[in-house]
Short mmCIF file of C-alpha atoms in Angstrom, two decimals:
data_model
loop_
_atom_site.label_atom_id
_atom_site.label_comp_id
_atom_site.label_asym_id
_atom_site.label_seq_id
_atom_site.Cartn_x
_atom_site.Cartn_y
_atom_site.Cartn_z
CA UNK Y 1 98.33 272.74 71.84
CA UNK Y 2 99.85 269.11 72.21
CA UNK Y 3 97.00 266.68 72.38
CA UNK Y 4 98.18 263.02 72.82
CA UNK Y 5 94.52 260.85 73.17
CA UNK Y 6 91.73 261.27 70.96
CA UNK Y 7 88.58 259.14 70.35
CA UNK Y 8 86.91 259.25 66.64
CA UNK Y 9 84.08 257.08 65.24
CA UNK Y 10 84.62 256.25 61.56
CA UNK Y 11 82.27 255.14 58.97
CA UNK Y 12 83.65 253.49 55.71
CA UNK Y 13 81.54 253.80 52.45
CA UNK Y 14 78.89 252.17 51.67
CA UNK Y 15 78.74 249.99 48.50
CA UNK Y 16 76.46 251.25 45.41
CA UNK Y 17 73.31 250.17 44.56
CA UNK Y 18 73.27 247.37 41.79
CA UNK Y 19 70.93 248.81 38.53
CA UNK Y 20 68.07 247.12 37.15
CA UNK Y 21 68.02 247.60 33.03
CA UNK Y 22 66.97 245.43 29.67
CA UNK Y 23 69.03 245.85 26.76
CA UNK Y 24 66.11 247.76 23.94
CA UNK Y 25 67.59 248.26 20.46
CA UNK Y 26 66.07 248.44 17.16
CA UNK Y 27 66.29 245.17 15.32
CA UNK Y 28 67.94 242.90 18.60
CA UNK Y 29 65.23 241.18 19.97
CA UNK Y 30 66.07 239.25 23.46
CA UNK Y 31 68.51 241.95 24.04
CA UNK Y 32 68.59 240.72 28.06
CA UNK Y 33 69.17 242.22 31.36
CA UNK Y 34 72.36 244.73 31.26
CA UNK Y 35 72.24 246.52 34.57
CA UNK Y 36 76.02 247.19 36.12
CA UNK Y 37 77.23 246.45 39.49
CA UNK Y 38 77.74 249.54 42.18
CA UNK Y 39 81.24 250.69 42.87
CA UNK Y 40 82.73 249.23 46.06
CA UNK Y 41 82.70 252.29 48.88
CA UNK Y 42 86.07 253.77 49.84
CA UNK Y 43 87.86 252.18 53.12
CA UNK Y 44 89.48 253.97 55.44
CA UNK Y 45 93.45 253.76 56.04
CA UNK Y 46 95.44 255.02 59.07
CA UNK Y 47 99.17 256.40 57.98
CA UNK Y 48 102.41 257.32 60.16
CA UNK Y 49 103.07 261.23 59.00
CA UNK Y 50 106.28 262.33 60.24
CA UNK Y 51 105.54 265.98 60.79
CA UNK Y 52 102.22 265.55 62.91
CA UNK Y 53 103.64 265.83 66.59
CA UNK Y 54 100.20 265.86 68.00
CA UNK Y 55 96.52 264.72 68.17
CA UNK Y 56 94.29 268.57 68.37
CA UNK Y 57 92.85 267.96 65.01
CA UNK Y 58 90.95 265.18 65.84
CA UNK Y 59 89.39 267.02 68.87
CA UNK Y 60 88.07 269.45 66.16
CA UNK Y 61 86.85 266.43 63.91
CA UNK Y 62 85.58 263.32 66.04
CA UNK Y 63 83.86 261.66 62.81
CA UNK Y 64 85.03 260.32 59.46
CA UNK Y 65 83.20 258.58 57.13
CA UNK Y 66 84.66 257.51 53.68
CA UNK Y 67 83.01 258.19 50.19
CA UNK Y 68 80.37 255.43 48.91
CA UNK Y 69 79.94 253.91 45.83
CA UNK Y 70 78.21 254.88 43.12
CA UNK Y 71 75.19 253.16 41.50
CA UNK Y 72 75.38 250.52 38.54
CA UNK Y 73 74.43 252.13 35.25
CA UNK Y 74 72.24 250.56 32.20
CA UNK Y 75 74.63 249.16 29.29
CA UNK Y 76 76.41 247.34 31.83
CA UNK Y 77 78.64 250.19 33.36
CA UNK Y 78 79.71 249.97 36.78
CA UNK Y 79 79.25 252.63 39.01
CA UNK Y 80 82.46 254.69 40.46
CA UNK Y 81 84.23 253.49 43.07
CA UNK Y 82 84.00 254.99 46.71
CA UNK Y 83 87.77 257.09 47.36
CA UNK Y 84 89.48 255.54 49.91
CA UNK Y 85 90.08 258.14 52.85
CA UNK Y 86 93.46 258.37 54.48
CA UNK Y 87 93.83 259.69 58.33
CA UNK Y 88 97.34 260.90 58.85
CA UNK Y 89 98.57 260.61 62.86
CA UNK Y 90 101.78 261.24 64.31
CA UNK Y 91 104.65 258.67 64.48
CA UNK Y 92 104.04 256.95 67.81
CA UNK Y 93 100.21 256.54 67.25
CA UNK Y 94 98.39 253.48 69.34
CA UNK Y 95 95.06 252.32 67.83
CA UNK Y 96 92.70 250.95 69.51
CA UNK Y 97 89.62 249.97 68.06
CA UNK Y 98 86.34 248.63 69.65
CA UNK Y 99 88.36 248.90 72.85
CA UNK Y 100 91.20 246.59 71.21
CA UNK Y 101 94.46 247.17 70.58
CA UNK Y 102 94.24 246.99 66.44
CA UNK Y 103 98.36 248.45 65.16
CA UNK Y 104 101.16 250.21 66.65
CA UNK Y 105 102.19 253.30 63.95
CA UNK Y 106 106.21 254.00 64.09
CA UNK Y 107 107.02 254.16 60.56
CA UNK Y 108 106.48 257.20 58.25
CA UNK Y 109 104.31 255.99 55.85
CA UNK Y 110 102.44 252.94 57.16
CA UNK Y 111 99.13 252.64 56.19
CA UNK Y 112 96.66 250.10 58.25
CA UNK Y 113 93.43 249.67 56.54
CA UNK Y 114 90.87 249.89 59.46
CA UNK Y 115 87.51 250.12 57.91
CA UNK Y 116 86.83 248.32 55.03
CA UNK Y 117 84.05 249.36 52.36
CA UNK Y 118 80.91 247.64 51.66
CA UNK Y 119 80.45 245.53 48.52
CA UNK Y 120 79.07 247.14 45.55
CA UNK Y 121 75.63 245.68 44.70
CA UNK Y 122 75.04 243.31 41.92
CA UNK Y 123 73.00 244.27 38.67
CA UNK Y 124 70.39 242.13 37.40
CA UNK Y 125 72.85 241.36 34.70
CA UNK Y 126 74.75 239.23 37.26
CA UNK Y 127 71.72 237.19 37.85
CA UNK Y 128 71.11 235.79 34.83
CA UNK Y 129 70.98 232.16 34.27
CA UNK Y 130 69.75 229.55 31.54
CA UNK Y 131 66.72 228.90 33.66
CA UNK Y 132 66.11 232.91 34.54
CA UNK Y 133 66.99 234.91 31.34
CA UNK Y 134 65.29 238.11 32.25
CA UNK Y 135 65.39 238.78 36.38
CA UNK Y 136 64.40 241.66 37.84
CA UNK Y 137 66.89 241.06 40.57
CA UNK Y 138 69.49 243.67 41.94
CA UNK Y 139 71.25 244.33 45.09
CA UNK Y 140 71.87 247.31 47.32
CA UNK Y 141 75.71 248.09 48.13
CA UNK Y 142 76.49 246.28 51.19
CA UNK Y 143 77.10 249.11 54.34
CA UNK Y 144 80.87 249.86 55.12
CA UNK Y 145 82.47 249.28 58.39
CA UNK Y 146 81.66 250.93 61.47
CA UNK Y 147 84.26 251.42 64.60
CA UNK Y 148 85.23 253.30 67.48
CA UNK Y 149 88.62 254.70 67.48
CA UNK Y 150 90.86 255.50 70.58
CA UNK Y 151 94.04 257.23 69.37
CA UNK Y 152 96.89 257.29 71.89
CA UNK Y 153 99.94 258.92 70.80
CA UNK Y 154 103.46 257.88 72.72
CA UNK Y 155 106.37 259.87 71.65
CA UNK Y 156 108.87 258.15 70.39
CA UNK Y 157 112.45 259.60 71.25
CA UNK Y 158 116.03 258.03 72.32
CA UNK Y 159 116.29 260.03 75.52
CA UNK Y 160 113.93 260.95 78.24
CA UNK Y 161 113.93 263.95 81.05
CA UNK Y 162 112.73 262.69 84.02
CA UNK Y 163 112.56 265.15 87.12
CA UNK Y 164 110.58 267.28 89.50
CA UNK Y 165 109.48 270.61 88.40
CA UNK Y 166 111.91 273.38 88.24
CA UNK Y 167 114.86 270.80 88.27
CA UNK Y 168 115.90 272.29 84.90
CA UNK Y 169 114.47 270.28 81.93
CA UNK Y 170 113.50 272.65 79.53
CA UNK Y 171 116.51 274.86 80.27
CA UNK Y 172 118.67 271.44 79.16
CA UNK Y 173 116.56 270.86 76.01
CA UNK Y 174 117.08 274.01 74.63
CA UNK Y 175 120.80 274.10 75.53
CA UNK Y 176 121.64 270.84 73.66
CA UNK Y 177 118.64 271.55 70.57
CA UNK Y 178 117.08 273.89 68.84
CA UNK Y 179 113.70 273.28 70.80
CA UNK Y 180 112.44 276.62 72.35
CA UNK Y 181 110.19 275.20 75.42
CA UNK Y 182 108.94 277.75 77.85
CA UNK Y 183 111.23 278.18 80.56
CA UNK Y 184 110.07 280.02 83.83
CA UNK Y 185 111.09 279.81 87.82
CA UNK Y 186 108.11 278.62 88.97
CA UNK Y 187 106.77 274.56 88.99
CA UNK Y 188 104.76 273.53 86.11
CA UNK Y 189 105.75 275.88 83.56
CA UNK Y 190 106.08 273.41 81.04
CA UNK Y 191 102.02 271.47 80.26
CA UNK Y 192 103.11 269.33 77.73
CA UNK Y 193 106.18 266.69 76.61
CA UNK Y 194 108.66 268.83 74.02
CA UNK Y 195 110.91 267.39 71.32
CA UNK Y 196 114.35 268.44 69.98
CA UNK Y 197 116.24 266.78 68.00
CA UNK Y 198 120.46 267.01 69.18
CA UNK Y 199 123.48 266.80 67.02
CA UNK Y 200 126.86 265.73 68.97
CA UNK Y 201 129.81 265.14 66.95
CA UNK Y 202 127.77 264.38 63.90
CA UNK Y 203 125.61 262.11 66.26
CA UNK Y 204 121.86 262.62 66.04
CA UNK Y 205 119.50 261.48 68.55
CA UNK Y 206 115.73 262.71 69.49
CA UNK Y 207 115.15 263.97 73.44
CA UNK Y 208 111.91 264.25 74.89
CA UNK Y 209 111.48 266.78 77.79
CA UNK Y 210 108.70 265.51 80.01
CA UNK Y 211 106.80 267.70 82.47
CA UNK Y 212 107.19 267.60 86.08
CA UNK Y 213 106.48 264.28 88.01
CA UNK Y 214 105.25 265.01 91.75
CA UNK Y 215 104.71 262.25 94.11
CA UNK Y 216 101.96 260.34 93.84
CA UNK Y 217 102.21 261.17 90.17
CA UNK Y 218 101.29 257.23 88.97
CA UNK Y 219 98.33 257.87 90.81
CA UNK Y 220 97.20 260.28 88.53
CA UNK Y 221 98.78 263.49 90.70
CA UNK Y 222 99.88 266.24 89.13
CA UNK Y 223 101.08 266.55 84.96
CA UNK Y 224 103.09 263.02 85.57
CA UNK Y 225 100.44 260.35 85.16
CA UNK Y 226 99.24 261.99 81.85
CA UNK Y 227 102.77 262.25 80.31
CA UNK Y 228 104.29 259.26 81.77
CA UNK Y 229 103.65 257.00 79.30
CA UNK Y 230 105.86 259.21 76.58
CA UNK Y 231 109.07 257.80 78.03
CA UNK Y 232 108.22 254.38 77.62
CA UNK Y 233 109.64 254.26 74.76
CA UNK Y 234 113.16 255.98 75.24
CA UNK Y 235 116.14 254.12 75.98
CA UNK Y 236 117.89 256.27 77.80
CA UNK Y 237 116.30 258.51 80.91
CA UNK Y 238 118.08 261.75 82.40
CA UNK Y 239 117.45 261.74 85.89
CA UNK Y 240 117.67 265.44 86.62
CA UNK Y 241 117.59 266.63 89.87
CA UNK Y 242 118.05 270.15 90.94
CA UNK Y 243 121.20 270.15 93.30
CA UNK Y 244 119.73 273.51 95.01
CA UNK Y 245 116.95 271.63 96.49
CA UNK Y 246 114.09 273.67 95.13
CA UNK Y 247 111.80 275.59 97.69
CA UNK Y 248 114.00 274.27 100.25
CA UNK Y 249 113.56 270.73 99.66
CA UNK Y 250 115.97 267.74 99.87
CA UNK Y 251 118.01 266.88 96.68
CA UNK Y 252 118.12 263.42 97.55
CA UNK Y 253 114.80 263.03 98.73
CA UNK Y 254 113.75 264.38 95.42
CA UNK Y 255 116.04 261.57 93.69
CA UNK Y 256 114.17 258.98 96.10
CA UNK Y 257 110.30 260.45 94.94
CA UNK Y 258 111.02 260.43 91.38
CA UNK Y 259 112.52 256.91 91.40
CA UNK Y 260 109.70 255.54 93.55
CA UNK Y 261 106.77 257.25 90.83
CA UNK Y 262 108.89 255.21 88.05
CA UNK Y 263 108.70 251.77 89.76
CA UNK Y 264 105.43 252.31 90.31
CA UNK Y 265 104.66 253.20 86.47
CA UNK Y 266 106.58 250.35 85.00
CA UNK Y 267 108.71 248.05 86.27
CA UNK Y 268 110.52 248.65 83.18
CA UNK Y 269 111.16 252.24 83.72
CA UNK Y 270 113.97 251.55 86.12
CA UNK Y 271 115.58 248.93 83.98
CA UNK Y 272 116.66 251.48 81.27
CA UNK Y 273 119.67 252.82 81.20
CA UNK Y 274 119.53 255.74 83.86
CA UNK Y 275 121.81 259.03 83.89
CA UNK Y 276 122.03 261.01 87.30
CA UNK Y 277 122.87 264.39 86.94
CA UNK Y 278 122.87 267.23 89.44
CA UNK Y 279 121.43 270.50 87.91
CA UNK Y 280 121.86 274.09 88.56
CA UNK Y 281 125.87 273.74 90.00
CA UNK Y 282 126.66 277.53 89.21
CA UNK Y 283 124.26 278.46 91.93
CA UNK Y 284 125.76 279.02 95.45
CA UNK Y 285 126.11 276.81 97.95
CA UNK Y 286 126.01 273.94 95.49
CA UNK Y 287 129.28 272.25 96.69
CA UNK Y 288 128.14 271.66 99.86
CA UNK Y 289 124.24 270.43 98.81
CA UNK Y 290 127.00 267.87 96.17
CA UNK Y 291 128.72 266.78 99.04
CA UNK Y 292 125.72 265.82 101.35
CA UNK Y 293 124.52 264.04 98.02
CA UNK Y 294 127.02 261.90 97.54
CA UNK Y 295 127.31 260.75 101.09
CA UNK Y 296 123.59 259.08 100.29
CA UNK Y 297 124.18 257.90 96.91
CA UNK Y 298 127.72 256.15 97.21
CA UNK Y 299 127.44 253.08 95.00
CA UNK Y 300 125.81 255.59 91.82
CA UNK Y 301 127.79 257.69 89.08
CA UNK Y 302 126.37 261.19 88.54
CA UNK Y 303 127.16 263.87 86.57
CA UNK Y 304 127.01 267.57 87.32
CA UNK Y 305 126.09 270.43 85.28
CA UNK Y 306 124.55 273.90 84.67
CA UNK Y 307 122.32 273.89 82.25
CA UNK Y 308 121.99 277.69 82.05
CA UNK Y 309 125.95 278.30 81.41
CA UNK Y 310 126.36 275.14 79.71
CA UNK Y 311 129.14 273.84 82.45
CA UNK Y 312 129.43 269.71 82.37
CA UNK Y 313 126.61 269.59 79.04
CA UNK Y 314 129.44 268.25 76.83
CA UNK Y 315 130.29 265.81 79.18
CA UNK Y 316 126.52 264.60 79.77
CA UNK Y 317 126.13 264.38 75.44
CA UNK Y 318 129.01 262.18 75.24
CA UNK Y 319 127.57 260.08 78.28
CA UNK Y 320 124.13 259.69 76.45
CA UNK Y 321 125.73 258.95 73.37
CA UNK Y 322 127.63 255.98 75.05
CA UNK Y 323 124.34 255.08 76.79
CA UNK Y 324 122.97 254.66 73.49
CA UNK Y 325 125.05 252.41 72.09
CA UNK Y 326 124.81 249.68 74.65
CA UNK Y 327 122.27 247.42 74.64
CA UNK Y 328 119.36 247.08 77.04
CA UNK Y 329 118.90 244.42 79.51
CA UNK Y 330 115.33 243.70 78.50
CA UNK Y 331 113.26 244.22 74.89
CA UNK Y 332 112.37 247.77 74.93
CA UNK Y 333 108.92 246.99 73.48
CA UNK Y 334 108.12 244.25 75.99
CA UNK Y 335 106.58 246.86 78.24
CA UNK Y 336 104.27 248.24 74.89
CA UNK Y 337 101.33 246.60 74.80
CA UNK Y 338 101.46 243.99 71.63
CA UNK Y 339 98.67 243.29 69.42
CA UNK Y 340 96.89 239.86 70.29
CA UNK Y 341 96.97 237.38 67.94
CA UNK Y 342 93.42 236.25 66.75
CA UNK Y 343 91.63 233.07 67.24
CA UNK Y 344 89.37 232.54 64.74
CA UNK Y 345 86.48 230.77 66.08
CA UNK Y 346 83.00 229.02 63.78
CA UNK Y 347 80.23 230.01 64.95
CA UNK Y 348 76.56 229.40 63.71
CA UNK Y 349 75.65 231.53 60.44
CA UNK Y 350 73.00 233.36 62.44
CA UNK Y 351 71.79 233.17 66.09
CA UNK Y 352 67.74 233.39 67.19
CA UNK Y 353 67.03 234.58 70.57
CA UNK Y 354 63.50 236.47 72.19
CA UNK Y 355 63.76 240.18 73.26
CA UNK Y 356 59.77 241.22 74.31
CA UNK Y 357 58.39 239.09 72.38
CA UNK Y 358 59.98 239.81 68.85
CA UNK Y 359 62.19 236.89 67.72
CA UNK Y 360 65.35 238.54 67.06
CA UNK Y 361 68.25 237.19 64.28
CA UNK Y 362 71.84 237.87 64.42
CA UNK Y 363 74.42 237.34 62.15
CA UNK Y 364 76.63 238.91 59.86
CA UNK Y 365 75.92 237.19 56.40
CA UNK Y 366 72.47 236.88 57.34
CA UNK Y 367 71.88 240.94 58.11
CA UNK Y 368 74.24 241.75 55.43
CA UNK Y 369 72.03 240.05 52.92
CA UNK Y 370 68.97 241.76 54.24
CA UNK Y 371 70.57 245.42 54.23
CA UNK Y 372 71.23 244.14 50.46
CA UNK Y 373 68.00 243.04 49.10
CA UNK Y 374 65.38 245.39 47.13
CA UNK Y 375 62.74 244.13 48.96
CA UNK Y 376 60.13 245.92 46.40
CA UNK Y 377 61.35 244.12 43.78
CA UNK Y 378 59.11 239.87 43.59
CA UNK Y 379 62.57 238.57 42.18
CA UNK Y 380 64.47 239.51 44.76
CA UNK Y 381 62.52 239.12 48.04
CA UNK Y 382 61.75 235.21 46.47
CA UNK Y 383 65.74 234.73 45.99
CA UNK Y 384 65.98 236.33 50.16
CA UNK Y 385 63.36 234.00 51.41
CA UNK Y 386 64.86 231.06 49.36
CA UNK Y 387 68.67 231.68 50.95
CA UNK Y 388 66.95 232.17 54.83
CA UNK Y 389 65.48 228.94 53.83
CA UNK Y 390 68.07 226.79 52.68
CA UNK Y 391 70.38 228.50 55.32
CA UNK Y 392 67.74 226.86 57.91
CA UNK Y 393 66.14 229.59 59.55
CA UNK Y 394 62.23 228.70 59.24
CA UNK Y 395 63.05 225.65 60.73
CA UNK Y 396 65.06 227.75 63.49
CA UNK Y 397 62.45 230.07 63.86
CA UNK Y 398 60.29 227.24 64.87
CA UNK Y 399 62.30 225.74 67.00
CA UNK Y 400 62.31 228.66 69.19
CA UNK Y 401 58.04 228.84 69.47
CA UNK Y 402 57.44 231.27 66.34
CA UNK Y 403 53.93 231.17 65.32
CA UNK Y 404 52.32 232.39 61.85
CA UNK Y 405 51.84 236.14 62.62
CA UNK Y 406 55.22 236.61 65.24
CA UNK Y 407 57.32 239.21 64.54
CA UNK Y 408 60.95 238.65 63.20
CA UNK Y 409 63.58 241.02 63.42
CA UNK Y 410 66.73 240.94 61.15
CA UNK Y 411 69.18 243.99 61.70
CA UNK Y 412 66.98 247.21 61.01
CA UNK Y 413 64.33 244.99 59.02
CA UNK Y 414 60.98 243.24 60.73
CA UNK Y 415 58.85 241.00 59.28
CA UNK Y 416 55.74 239.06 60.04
CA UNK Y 417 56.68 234.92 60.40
CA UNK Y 418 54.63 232.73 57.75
CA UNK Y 419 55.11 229.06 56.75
#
């Protein structure tokens, strides 16, 4: 089944917990504080895999979460670090995360780290000083990154087939590649974009069939609005029209609908470089629907072909190949959305503001260090009140109205407020 948008939720590993220990030996006396640091948690990478051609699996697995650290050890071992998990997606891969486009995957083995791990915690070893030779202090491993995922895969080929249904795409893919789409005389027989790679002359190139665009199809109409975007990235589109007239309709208005659905798309559709060709001329009666086309379309090139016998495909290969080798009028990936470039911006370290009644702090550093601190441990909920002190938020706090006996929310945490 060829799947081409997905949305996941990953979870990177946390960091482990930092150990509290005291050196005890026979004949050392002040042996000191020896706990380890926690292992940092695994991250998570995103990598271009050449032979995934399509997002299912994620529609199977919505959630991934990396491994955490492990805890600091007495003796002044440090716990294991988290592995690092690694999500393979096709070549052609968009990712957007927190509703942002984050990287662009074309390249077989690009990795993009997209959720980092947390921290591993610090051991009360760490906290020793000249003044403090024996604390009790240790911190938990920091959380790992959280996001939302949207995956949205765009093929990436050299050629596109563009045309209404039954105009003879598939037929033409397998012709000129060993692709083996389903081919049927009836509209819509083909649900989802095929691939197939074609040799010419020792020339290799990638073609993507695309399924049938109706009218109205940028509108979201028919199998065209959801496939549309896979030819964004071809340089060269087949314009195949079906010189019959299919169901009795009018070649040339069938030219005229599909070019209208691509302006409509992208203005950059119709600045690519564009092959007409008139399918199906080994049925009868096509000379005469050839003639009445060309009368309409007398400043155009087009070829003609049958791509059941194989009549004119030659001709057509060596076209494309040409096609391919000339340069385009505009940046093929000025249409593909780019990555913004980020402005980094200072803020305050933490932010108050009053949600029913409970003074509520924000802040990364500031709800990072709480999600850190053992707040069992005397040592360590002193050193916490001493940083939110020097960082300035009692005086904050008071600013804002907060009375002995307020609550005071940091991240998960709440507190009472006491001078």
């Amino acid at each position: 089944m060829f799947i081409d948008k997905a949305n996941i939720f990953i979870t990177a590993g946390r960091g482990g917990d930092g150990c509290i220990s005291f050196r005890r030996e026979k004949y050392v006396p002040f042996g000191g504080p020896n706990g380890g640091n926690g292992g940092n948690g695994g991250s998570i990478y995103f990598e271009g895999d050449n032979r995934k051609t399509t997002l299912l699996d994620f529609s199977y697995k919505p959630k991934f979460k990396a491994e955490d650290g492990n805890k600091g050890e007495p003796t002044d071992k440090y716990g294991r670090y988290g592995e690092d998990l690694i999500i393979k997606v096709p070549l052609g891969t968009m990712i957007f995360k927190n509703g942002e486009l984050f990287a662009d995957i074309k390249i077989s083995g690009e990795k993009i780290l997209a959720a980092k791990g947390g921290r591993g915690g610090r051991g009360n070893a760490s906290f020793k000083t000249g003044k403090n030779t024996a604390p009790r202090i240790a911190e938990k491993g920091e959380p790992g990154e959280t996001a939302e995922i949207n995956l949205e895969l765009r093929l990436i080929a050299d050629v596109g087939f563009v045309g209404l249904p039954n105009a003879g795409k598939s037929t033409l893919l397998s012709q000129i590649s060993a692709a083996k789409p389903k081919i049927a005389d009836y509209p819509f027989t083909t649900l989802s974009p095929n691939l197939g790679v074609v040799n010419f002359k020792g020339r290799h190139f990638v073609a993507a069939d695309i399924p049938g665009i109706i009218e109205g199809a940028h509108e979201g109409k028919g199998l065209g609005f959801e496939f549309l975007r896979h030819i964004r990235r071809t340089k060269v589109l087949i314009h195949i029209i079906d010189v019959s007239g299919f169901d009795g309709s009018d070649p040339y208005e069938n030219y005229k609908i599909i070019n209208n659905e691509l302006k409509k798309y992208s203005k950059y559709l119709v600045k690519k470089h564009i092959i007409i060709v008139l399918n199906k001329i080994d049925l009868p009666d096509s000379a005469k629907y050839i003639k009445s086309f060309k009368k309409h379309l007398k400043t155009k090139t087009f070829l003609q072909i049958s791509a059941a016998t194989g009549e004119g495909v030659d001709a057509l290969l060596k076209e494309i190949v040409k096609m391919l080798d000339k340069p385009l009028k505009f940046n093929a990936e000025e249409e593909i959305e780019t990555v913004a470039v980020k402005k980094y911006i200072y803020e305050p370290e933490f932010k108050v503001h009053i949600e029913d009644g409970i003074f509520v702090v924000t802040g990364k550093k500031i709800e990072t260090l709480t999600e850190m601190t053992h707040f069992k441990e005397d040592d360590a909920l002193r050193r916490y009140q001493n940083i939110l002190k020097k960082m300035g938020l009692e005086t904050e706090l008071e600013n804002k109205g907060a009375k002995p006996g307020d609550t005071v929310r940091i991240g998960n945490f709440e507190f009472t407020f006491e001078k």
